[in-house]
Amino acid sequence: MPHKYKSLLWEESTFNPVSVYQPIREQIGLSLRHIEKNLWLIDTLNALNKFFSAKLFLKGGTCVQSYLPLNMQRFSDDLDFNIGIHDPELLKNMIGDINTKLKEFKKADDIYGKFIFRSTDTKIGYTTFYRIVPTKLGLKLHLKEMREIIPGETIKVQINFKHEIPAFKSIEKEYCSFIYLSPDLKEKVKFTHLSPEDLIADKILATAKYEEIGFGRERFKDVFDIGMLLKYHDVDFNMVYRKLEYISDKSNIQVERLIEASINNQKKMKNKLVLSLAGFNALLCRNVRFNEDSWLNFCDKSIEKIKSLLK
């Protein structure tokens, strides 16, 4: 299917599986799809940076990777943000304004490049959008909003509108991705990131198995992200504690219980996830892949550092 959509950030020649994707793949071991999707993810970040009319705070796993060495990252396939606006309908209108501007600049057509509203969850406070982008890899796409299967890929964008404080500390920096290991990719996007301390607190909360309030999940990516931030950053644990304290006040659960719940859950996960290392390693750059011993050691070091939060 022909399309008019062009990237807002990259030259058309960037989207070449042979001359661009393959050399990056040889360096880091990730798939061609991971590389292409990361190009579009950064293009989407650029579109939001240029045209969204309110301040967004990048968070989540994609934000975590931006703080890590380029060859020590994992693939993260979506964009998560906090915002100081608490009206989801206003967010929908603001995203609609982006679509108008993208079309004016001929950076979106009737299918590709624009943002599509998917859902709003008022309980957890998220509004979700998808952006359809082209692919050079023969991938097929069928969204419920589409009547036909088309060539393409999606970039998921989630905006959390419930936080009274979008970030305890934010950092303005260029987004850093494994694709920049290619000397030919020079276009950068500067964006507001949550601090490593904010991110660690969020990930501790995500892994705090606490059924009464619905916290806690068992995902490799959370354990990896916590451990890597602790490994590569001189973390201010007082700030991490203050953010967890703020969250605990809102949820009426003692901060120590949240930390202990995260530690206990990570202890369980470290052994459970050994059986799935091959699948997880496929999402990691080659230099950071684990065997059983290195994974268990990585988890133990991370857990010991988190224990320092218990006063």
PDB file of N, CA and C in Angstrom, residues 182-268:
ATOM      1  N   SER A 182      25.310   3.468  15.626  1.00  0.00           N
ATOM      2  CA  SER A 182      25.593   3.710  14.211  1.00  0.00           C
ATOM      3  C   SER A 182      26.116   5.130  14.033  1.00  0.00           C
ATOM      4  N   PRO A 183      27.290   5.311  13.445  1.00  0.00           N
ATOM      5  CA  PRO A 183      27.835   6.665  13.250  1.00  0.00           C
ATOM      6  C   PRO A 183      27.023   7.492  12.262  1.00  0.00           C
ATOM      7  N   ASP A 184      26.143   6.845  11.499  1.00  0.00           N
ATOM      8  CA  ASP A 184      25.348   7.563  10.498  1.00  0.00           C
ATOM      9  C   ASP A 184      24.090   8.195  11.086  1.00  0.00           C
ATOM     10  N   LEU A 185      23.718   7.813  12.294  1.00  0.00           N
ATOM     11  CA  LEU A 185      22.494   8.334  12.907  1.00  0.00           C
ATOM     12  C   LEU A 185      22.868   9.436  13.894  1.00  0.00           C
ATOM     13  N   LYS A 186      22.689  10.661  13.471  1.00  0.00           N
ATOM     14  CA  LYS A 186      23.158  11.805  14.255  1.00  0.00           C
ATOM     15  C   LYS A 186      22.029  12.653  14.835  1.00  0.00           C
ATOM     16  N   GLU A 187      20.809  12.510  14.321  1.00  0.00           N
ATOM     17  CA  GLU A 187      19.704  13.342  14.790  1.00  0.00           C
ATOM     18  C   GLU A 187      19.290  12.916  16.197  1.00  0.00           C
ATOM     19  N   LYS A 188      19.267  13.866  17.114  1.00  0.00           N
ATOM     20  CA  LYS A 188      18.945  13.579  18.511  1.00  0.00           C
ATOM     21  C   LYS A 188      17.679  14.325  18.925  1.00  0.00           C
ATOM     22  N   VAL A 189      17.044  13.818  19.964  1.00  0.00           N
ATOM     23  CA  VAL A 189      15.836  14.436  20.518  1.00  0.00           C
ATOM     24  C   VAL A 189      16.079  14.721  21.994  1.00  0.00           C
ATOM     25  N   LYS A 190      15.923  15.970  22.385  1.00  0.00           N
ATOM     26  CA  LYS A 190      16.047  16.339  23.793  1.00  0.00           C
ATOM     27  C   LYS A 190      14.667  16.278  24.431  1.00  0.00           C
ATOM     28  N   PHE A 191      14.589  15.638  25.604  1.00  0.00           N
ATOM     29  CA  PHE A 191      13.284  15.446  26.237  1.00  0.00           C
ATOM     30  C   PHE A 191      13.443  15.454  27.759  1.00  0.00           C
ATOM     31  N   THR A 192      12.358  15.768  28.450  1.00  0.00           N
ATOM     32  CA  THR A 192      12.357  15.756  29.917  1.00  0.00           C
ATOM     33  C   THR A 192      12.201  14.324  30.417  1.00  0.00           C
ATOM     34  N   HIS A 193      13.219  13.837  31.140  1.00  0.00           N
ATOM     35  CA  HIS A 193      13.220  12.491  31.705  1.00  0.00           C
ATOM     36  C   HIS A 193      12.923  12.547  33.202  1.00  0.00           C
ATOM     37  N   LEU A 194      12.208  11.546  33.714  1.00  0.00           N
ATOM     38  CA  LEU A 194      12.212  11.343  35.154  1.00  0.00           C
ATOM     39  C   LEU A 194      13.630  10.988  35.583  1.00  0.00           C
ATOM     40  N   SER A 195      13.998  11.352  36.792  1.00  0.00           N
ATOM     41  CA  SER A 195      15.333  11.058  37.302  1.00  0.00           C
ATOM     42  C   SER A 195      15.494   9.561  37.572  1.00  0.00           C
ATOM     43  N   PRO A 196      16.746   9.069  37.645  1.00  0.00           N
ATOM     44  CA  PRO A 196      16.945   7.666  38.029  1.00  0.00           C
ATOM     45  C   PRO A 196      16.282   7.321  39.361  1.00  0.00           C
ATOM     46  N   GLU A 197      16.273   8.281  40.294  1.00  0.00           N
ATOM     47  CA  GLU A 197      15.652   8.029  41.596  1.00  0.00           C
ATOM     48  C   GLU A 197      14.140   7.836  41.462  1.00  0.00           C
ATOM     49  N   ASP A 198      13.495   8.690  40.655  1.00  0.00           N
ATOM     50  CA  ASP A 198      12.060   8.516  40.390  1.00  0.00           C
ATOM     51  C   ASP A 198      11.785   7.150  39.779  1.00  0.00           C
ATOM     52  N   LEU A 199      12.609   6.788  38.816  1.00  0.00           N
ATOM     53  CA  LEU A 199      12.399   5.535  38.088  1.00  0.00           C
ATOM     54  C   LEU A 199      12.584   4.321  38.996  1.00  0.00           C
ATOM     55  N   ILE A 200      13.600   4.362  39.861  1.00  0.00           N
ATOM     56  CA  ILE A 200      13.816   3.248  40.786  1.00  0.00           C
ATOM     57  C   ILE A 200      12.635   3.109  41.738  1.00  0.00           C
ATOM     58  N   ALA A 201      12.145   4.237  42.253  1.00  0.00           N
ATOM     59  CA  ALA A 201      10.974   4.186  43.137  1.00  0.00           C
ATOM     60  C   ALA A 201       9.772   3.588  42.410  1.00  0.00           C
ATOM     61  N   ASP A 202       9.561   4.002  41.157  1.00  0.00           N
ATOM     62  CA  ASP A 202       8.441   3.462  40.378  1.00  0.00           C
ATOM     63  C   ASP A 202       8.581   1.958  40.173  1.00  0.00           C
ATOM     64  N   LYS A 203       9.800   1.512  39.896  1.00  0.00           N
ATOM     65  CA  LYS A 203      10.027   0.090  39.643  1.00  0.00           C
ATOM     66  C   LYS A 203       9.925  -0.738  40.928  1.00  0.00           C
ATOM     67  N   ILE A 204      10.345  -0.169  42.046  1.00  0.00           N
ATOM     68  CA  ILE A 204      10.153  -0.855  43.329  1.00  0.00           C
ATOM     69  C   ILE A 204       8.664  -1.028  43.589  1.00  0.00           C
ATOM     70  N   LEU A 205       7.911   0.021  43.329  1.00  0.00           N
ATOM     71  CA  LEU A 205       6.458  -0.062  43.501  1.00  0.00           C
ATOM     72  C   LEU A 205       5.860  -1.114  42.567  1.00  0.00           C
ATOM     73  N   ALA A 206       6.346  -1.147  41.309  1.00  0.00           N
ATOM     74  CA  ALA A 206       5.815  -2.104  40.333  1.00  0.00           C
ATOM     75  C   ALA A 206       6.055  -3.546  40.763  1.00  0.00           C
ATOM     76  N   THR A 207       7.143  -3.775  41.498  1.00  0.00           N
ATOM     77  CA  THR A 207       7.477  -5.143  41.911  1.00  0.00           C
ATOM     78  C   THR A 207       7.030  -5.460  43.333  1.00  0.00           C
ATOM     79  N   ALA A 208       6.383  -4.506  43.998  1.00  0.00           N
ATOM     80  CA  ALA A 208       5.925  -4.731  45.376  1.00  0.00           C
ATOM     81  C   ALA A 208       4.632  -5.535  45.351  1.00  0.00           C
ATOM     82  N   LYS A 209       4.734  -6.812  45.619  1.00  0.00           N
ATOM     83  CA  LYS A 209       3.571  -7.704  45.552  1.00  0.00           C
ATOM     84  C   LYS A 209       2.665  -7.416  46.739  1.00  0.00           C
ATOM     85  N   TYR A 210       1.623  -6.655  46.470  1.00  0.00           N
ATOM     86  CA  TYR A 210       0.745  -6.213  47.554  1.00  0.00           C
ATOM     87  C   TYR A 210      -0.686  -6.282  47.059  1.00  0.00           C
ATOM     88  N   GLU A 211      -1.319  -7.417  47.272  1.00  0.00           N
ATOM     89  CA  GLU A 211      -2.607  -7.707  46.655  1.00  0.00           C
ATOM     90  C   GLU A 211      -3.721  -6.758  47.100  1.00  0.00           C
ATOM     91  N   GLU A 212      -3.635  -6.245  48.326  1.00  0.00           N
ATOM     92  CA  GLU A 212      -4.718  -5.411  48.848  1.00  0.00           C
ATOM     93  C   GLU A 212      -4.996  -4.186  47.980  1.00  0.00           C
ATOM     94  N   ILE A 213      -3.944  -3.665  47.356  1.00  0.00           N
ATOM     95  CA  ILE A 213      -4.133  -2.463  46.533  1.00  0.00           C
ATOM     96  C   ILE A 213      -3.753  -2.704  45.076  1.00  0.00           C
ATOM     97  N   GLY A 214      -3.523  -3.945  44.722  1.00  0.00           N
ATOM     98  CA  GLY A 214      -3.275  -4.259  43.325  1.00  0.00           C
ATOM     99  C   GLY A 214      -1.874  -3.970  42.837  1.00  0.00           C
ATOM    100  N   PHE A 215      -0.935  -3.696  43.736  1.00  0.00           N
ATOM    101  CA  PHE A 215       0.445  -3.480  43.324  1.00  0.00           C
ATOM    102  C   PHE A 215       1.095  -4.828  43.018  1.00  0.00           C
ATOM    103  N   GLY A 216       2.199  -4.772  42.332  1.00  0.00           N
ATOM    104  CA  GLY A 216       3.048  -5.938  42.208  1.00  0.00           C
ATOM    105  C   GLY A 216       2.846  -6.734  40.945  1.00  0.00           C
ATOM    106  N   ARG A 217       3.935  -6.970  40.237  1.00  0.00           N
ATOM    107  CA  ARG A 217       3.891  -7.816  39.053  1.00  0.00           C
ATOM    108  C   ARG A 217       5.219  -8.552  38.971  1.00  0.00           C
ATOM    109  N   GLU A 218       5.239  -9.609  38.196  1.00  0.00           N
ATOM    110  CA  GLU A 218       6.444 -10.428  38.063  1.00  0.00           C
ATOM    111  C   GLU A 218       6.940 -10.322  36.627  1.00  0.00           C
ATOM    112  N   ARG A 219       7.801  -9.356  36.395  1.00  0.00           N
ATOM    113  CA  ARG A 219       8.315  -9.139  35.044  1.00  0.00           C
ATOM    114  C   ARG A 219       9.830  -8.954  35.086  1.00  0.00           C
ATOM    115  N   PHE A 220      10.478  -9.645  34.182  1.00  0.00           N
ATOM    116  CA  PHE A 220      11.930  -9.556  34.062  1.00  0.00           C
ATOM    117  C   PHE A 220      12.377  -8.120  33.868  1.00  0.00           C
ATOM    118  N   LYS A 221      11.641  -7.363  33.045  1.00  0.00           N
ATOM    119  CA  LYS A 221      12.087  -6.016  32.685  1.00  0.00           C
ATOM    120  C   LYS A 221      12.210  -5.112  33.906  1.00  0.00           C
ATOM    121  N   ASP A 222      11.335  -5.280  34.895  1.00  0.00           N
ATOM    122  CA  ASP A 222      11.402  -4.437  36.093  1.00  0.00           C
ATOM    123  C   ASP A 222      12.651  -4.744  36.912  1.00  0.00           C
ATOM    124  N   VAL A 223      12.946  -6.023  37.086  1.00  0.00           N
ATOM    125  CA  VAL A 223      14.136  -6.430  37.837  1.00  0.00           C
ATOM    126  C   VAL A 223      15.393  -5.954  37.111  1.00  0.00           C
ATOM    127  N   PHE A 224      15.415  -6.119  35.803  1.00  0.00           N
ATOM    128  CA  PHE A 224      16.549  -5.662  34.998  1.00  0.00           C
ATOM    129  C   PHE A 224      16.739  -4.159  35.135  1.00  0.00           C
ATOM    130  N   ASP A 225      15.658  -3.393  34.995  1.00  0.00           N
ATOM    131  CA  ASP A 225      15.757  -1.929  35.023  1.00  0.00           C
ATOM    132  C   ASP A 225      16.256  -1.420  36.369  1.00  0.00           C
ATOM    133  N   ILE A 226      15.735  -1.978  37.461  1.00  0.00           N
ATOM    134  CA  ILE A 226      16.208  -1.568  38.790  1.00  0.00           C
ATOM    135  C   ILE A 226      17.700  -1.849  38.931  1.00  0.00           C
ATOM    136  N   GLY A 227      18.092  -3.072  38.607  1.00  0.00           N
ATOM    137  CA  GLY A 227      19.489  -3.468  38.770  1.00  0.00           C
ATOM    138  C   GLY A 227      20.445  -2.646  37.933  1.00  0.00           C
ATOM    139  N   MET A 228      20.052  -2.330  36.698  1.00  0.00           N
ATOM    140  CA  MET A 228      20.936  -1.567  35.820  1.00  0.00           C
ATOM    141  C   MET A 228      21.061  -0.112  36.270  1.00  0.00           C
ATOM    142  N   LEU A 229      19.972   0.488  36.715  1.00  0.00           N
ATOM    143  CA  LEU A 229      20.058   1.862  37.238  1.00  0.00           C
ATOM    144  C   LEU A 229      20.942   1.907  38.484  1.00  0.00           C
ATOM    145  N   LEU A 230      20.804   0.914  39.350  1.00  0.00           N
ATOM    146  CA  LEU A 230      21.634   0.865  40.551  1.00  0.00           C
ATOM    147  C   LEU A 230      23.101   0.626  40.204  1.00  0.00           C
ATOM    148  N   LYS A 231      23.344  -0.103  39.140  1.00  0.00           N
ATOM    149  CA  LYS A 231      24.719  -0.416  38.738  1.00  0.00           C
ATOM    150  C   LYS A 231      25.424   0.782  38.121  1.00  0.00           C
ATOM    151  N   TYR A 232      24.704   1.568  37.326  1.00  0.00           N
ATOM    152  CA  TYR A 232      25.362   2.618  36.544  1.00  0.00           C
ATOM    153  C   TYR A 232      25.148   4.030  37.075  1.00  0.00           C
ATOM    154  N   HIS A 233      24.447   4.175  38.192  1.00  0.00           N
ATOM    155  CA  HIS A 233      24.208   5.520  38.726  1.00  0.00           C
ATOM    156  C   HIS A 233      24.472   5.572  40.224  1.00  0.00           C
ATOM    157  N   ASP A 234      25.017   6.699  40.638  1.00  0.00           N
ATOM    158  CA  ASP A 234      25.218   6.969  42.058  1.00  0.00           C
ATOM    159  C   ASP A 234      23.894   7.490  42.602  1.00  0.00           C
ATOM    160  N   VAL A 235      23.065   6.587  43.040  1.00  0.00           N
ATOM    161  CA  VAL A 235      21.667   6.896  43.353  1.00  0.00           C
ATOM    162  C   VAL A 235      21.540   7.578  44.714  1.00  0.00           C
ATOM    163  N   ASP A 236      20.718   8.612  44.767  1.00  0.00           N
ATOM    164  CA  ASP A 236      20.372   9.276  46.023  1.00  0.00           C
ATOM    165  C   ASP A 236      19.225   8.484  46.666  1.00  0.00           C
ATOM    166  N   PHE A 237      19.559   7.595  47.597  1.00  0.00           N
ATOM    167  CA  PHE A 237      18.542   6.731  48.195  1.00  0.00           C
ATOM    168  C   PHE A 237      17.567   7.507  49.071  1.00  0.00           C
ATOM    169  N   ASN A 238      17.999   8.658  49.574  1.00  0.00           N
ATOM    170  CA  ASN A 238      17.068   9.485  50.349  1.00  0.00           C
ATOM    171  C   ASN A 238      15.916   9.970  49.475  1.00  0.00           C
ATOM    172  N   MET A 239      16.233  10.328  48.223  1.00  0.00           N
ATOM    173  CA  MET A 239      15.184  10.775  47.311  1.00  0.00           C
ATOM    174  C   MET A 239      14.264   9.616  46.931  1.00  0.00           C
ATOM    175  N   VAL A 240      14.849   8.441  46.698  1.00  0.00           N
ATOM    176  CA  VAL A 240      14.032   7.259  46.404  1.00  0.00           C
ATOM    177  C   VAL A 240      13.070   7.007  47.556  1.00  0.00           C
ATOM    178  N   TYR A 241      13.584   7.091  48.773  1.00  0.00           N
ATOM    179  CA  TYR A 241      12.749   6.845  49.954  1.00  0.00           C
ATOM    180  C   TYR A 241      11.639   7.884  50.058  1.00  0.00           C
ATOM    181  N   ARG A 242      11.972   9.158  49.788  1.00  0.00           N
ATOM    182  CA  ARG A 242      10.958  10.217  49.890  1.00  0.00           C
ATOM    183  C   ARG A 242       9.823   9.993  48.901  1.00  0.00           C
ATOM    184  N   LYS A 243      10.167   9.545  47.697  1.00  0.00           N
ATOM    185  CA  LYS A 243       9.102   9.287  46.726  1.00  0.00           C
ATOM    186  C   LYS A 243       8.250   8.097  47.168  1.00  0.00           C
ATOM    187  N   LEU A 244       8.890   7.038  47.641  1.00  0.00           N
ATOM    188  CA  LEU A 244       8.127   5.888  48.130  1.00  0.00           C
ATOM    189  C   LEU A 244       7.262   6.273  49.326  1.00  0.00           C
ATOM    190  N   GLU A 245       7.784   7.160  50.158  1.00  0.00           N
ATOM    191  CA  GLU A 245       7.023   7.641  51.310  1.00  0.00           C
ATOM    192  C   GLU A 245       5.781   8.398  50.854  1.00  0.00           C
ATOM    193  N   TYR A 246       5.954   9.212  49.815  1.00  0.00           N
ATOM    194  CA  TYR A 246       4.819   9.956  49.254  1.00  0.00           C
ATOM    195  C   TYR A 246       3.754   8.987  48.725  1.00  0.00           C
ATOM    196  N   ILE A 247       4.204   7.951  48.005  1.00  0.00           N
ATOM    197  CA  ILE A 247       3.270   6.956  47.463  1.00  0.00           C
ATOM    198  C   ILE A 247       2.585   6.193  48.591  1.00  0.00           C
ATOM    199  N   SER A 248       3.354   5.846  49.619  1.00  0.00           N
ATOM    200  CA  SER A 248       2.780   5.077  50.728  1.00  0.00           C
ATOM    201  C   SER A 248       1.731   5.888  51.479  1.00  0.00           C
ATOM    202  N   ASP A 249       1.947   7.197  51.584  1.00  0.00           N
ATOM    203  CA  ASP A 249       0.942   8.050  52.233  1.00  0.00           C
ATOM    204  C   ASP A 249      -0.368   8.042  51.456  1.00  0.00           C
ATOM    205  N   LYS A 250      -0.256   8.037  50.121  1.00  0.00           N
ATOM    206  CA  LYS A 250      -1.454   8.033  49.281  1.00  0.00           C
ATOM    207  C   LYS A 250      -2.198   6.704  49.368  1.00  0.00           C
ATOM    208  N   SER A 251      -1.449   5.619  49.550  1.00  0.00           N
ATOM    209  CA  SER A 251      -2.063   4.286  49.547  1.00  0.00           C
ATOM    210  C   SER A 251      -2.318   3.735  50.948  1.00  0.00           C
ATOM    211  N   ASN A 252      -1.909   4.491  51.968  1.00  0.00           N
ATOM    212  CA  ASN A 252      -2.098   4.071  53.365  1.00  0.00           C
ATOM    213  C   ASN A 252      -1.385   2.761  53.689  1.00  0.00           C
ATOM    214  N   ILE A 253      -0.214   2.582  53.086  1.00  0.00           N
ATOM    215  CA  ILE A 253       0.617   1.419  53.389  1.00  0.00           C
ATOM    216  C   ILE A 253       1.996   1.922  53.799  1.00  0.00           C
ATOM    217  N   GLN A 254       2.544   1.396  54.875  1.00  0.00           N
ATOM    218  CA  GLN A 254       3.852   1.838  55.338  1.00  0.00           C
ATOM    219  C   GLN A 254       4.902   1.623  54.256  1.00  0.00           C
ATOM    220  N   VAL A 255       5.790   2.610  54.105  1.00  0.00           N
ATOM    221  CA  VAL A 255       6.796   2.538  53.056  1.00  0.00           C
ATOM    222  C   VAL A 255       7.691   1.309  53.236  1.00  0.00           C
ATOM    223  N   GLU A 256       7.995   0.955  54.484  1.00  0.00           N
ATOM    224  CA  GLU A 256       8.835  -0.227  54.727  1.00  0.00           C
ATOM    225  C   GLU A 256       8.169  -1.497  54.208  1.00  0.00           C
ATOM    226  N   ARG A 257       6.863  -1.556  54.307  1.00  0.00           N
ATOM    227  CA  ARG A 257       6.144  -2.745  53.821  1.00  0.00           C
ATOM    228  C   ARG A 257       6.185  -2.821  52.298  1.00  0.00           C
ATOM    229  N   LEU A 258       6.136  -1.674  51.636  1.00  0.00           N
ATOM    230  CA  LEU A 258       6.263  -1.662  50.172  1.00  0.00           C
ATOM    231  C   LEU A 258       7.649  -2.138  49.750  1.00  0.00           C
ATOM    232  N   ILE A 259       8.675  -1.639  50.431  1.00  0.00           N
ATOM    233  CA  ILE A 259      10.051  -2.031  50.097  1.00  0.00           C
ATOM    234  C   ILE A 259      10.253  -3.521  50.351  1.00  0.00           C
ATOM    235  N   GLU A 260       9.786  -3.995  51.497  1.00  0.00           N
ATOM    236  CA  GLU A 260       9.916  -5.426  51.815  1.00  0.00           C
ATOM    237  C   GLU A 260       9.158  -6.288  50.813  1.00  0.00           C
ATOM    238  N   ALA A 261       7.984  -5.823  50.388  1.00  0.00           N
ATOM    239  CA  ALA A 261       7.204  -6.580  49.399  1.00  0.00           C
ATOM    240  C   ALA A 261       7.950  -6.674  48.078  1.00  0.00           C
ATOM    241  N   SER A 262       8.628  -5.593  47.683  1.00  0.00           N
ATOM    242  CA  SER A 262       9.419  -5.614  46.450  1.00  0.00           C
ATOM    243  C   SER A 262      10.604  -6.566  46.582  1.00  0.00           C
ATOM    244  N   ILE A 263      11.307  -6.484  47.709  1.00  0.00           N
ATOM    245  CA  ILE A 263      12.461  -7.366  47.932  1.00  0.00           C
ATOM    246  C   ILE A 263      12.035  -8.834  47.894  1.00  0.00           C
ATOM    247  N   ASN A 264      10.968  -9.161  48.593  1.00  0.00           N
ATOM    248  CA  ASN A 264      10.503 -10.557  48.636  1.00  0.00           C
ATOM    249  C   ASN A 264      10.077 -11.048  47.258  1.00  0.00           C
ATOM    250  N   ASN A 265       9.412 -10.189  46.508  1.00  0.00           N
ATOM    251  CA  ASN A 265       8.975 -10.566  45.166  1.00  0.00           C
ATOM    252  C   ASN A 265      10.168 -10.767  44.238  1.00  0.00           C
ATOM    253  N   GLN A 266      11.172  -9.891  44.349  1.00  0.00           N
ATOM    254  CA  GLN A 266      12.361 -10.033  43.505  1.00  0.00           C
ATOM    255  C   GLN A 266      13.147 -11.293  43.850  1.00  0.00           C
ATOM    256  N   LYS A 267      13.168 -11.665  45.124  1.00  0.00           N
ATOM    257  CA  LYS A 267      13.836 -12.910  45.518  1.00  0.00           C
ATOM    258  C   LYS A 267      13.165 -14.114  44.854  1.00  0.00           C
ATOM    259  N   LYS A 268      11.832 -14.093  44.827  1.00  0.00           N
ATOM    260  CA  LYS A 268      11.102 -15.181  44.171  1.00  0.00           C
ATOM    261  C   LYS A 268      11.353 -15.177  42.669  1.00  0.00           C
TER     262      LYS A 268
END
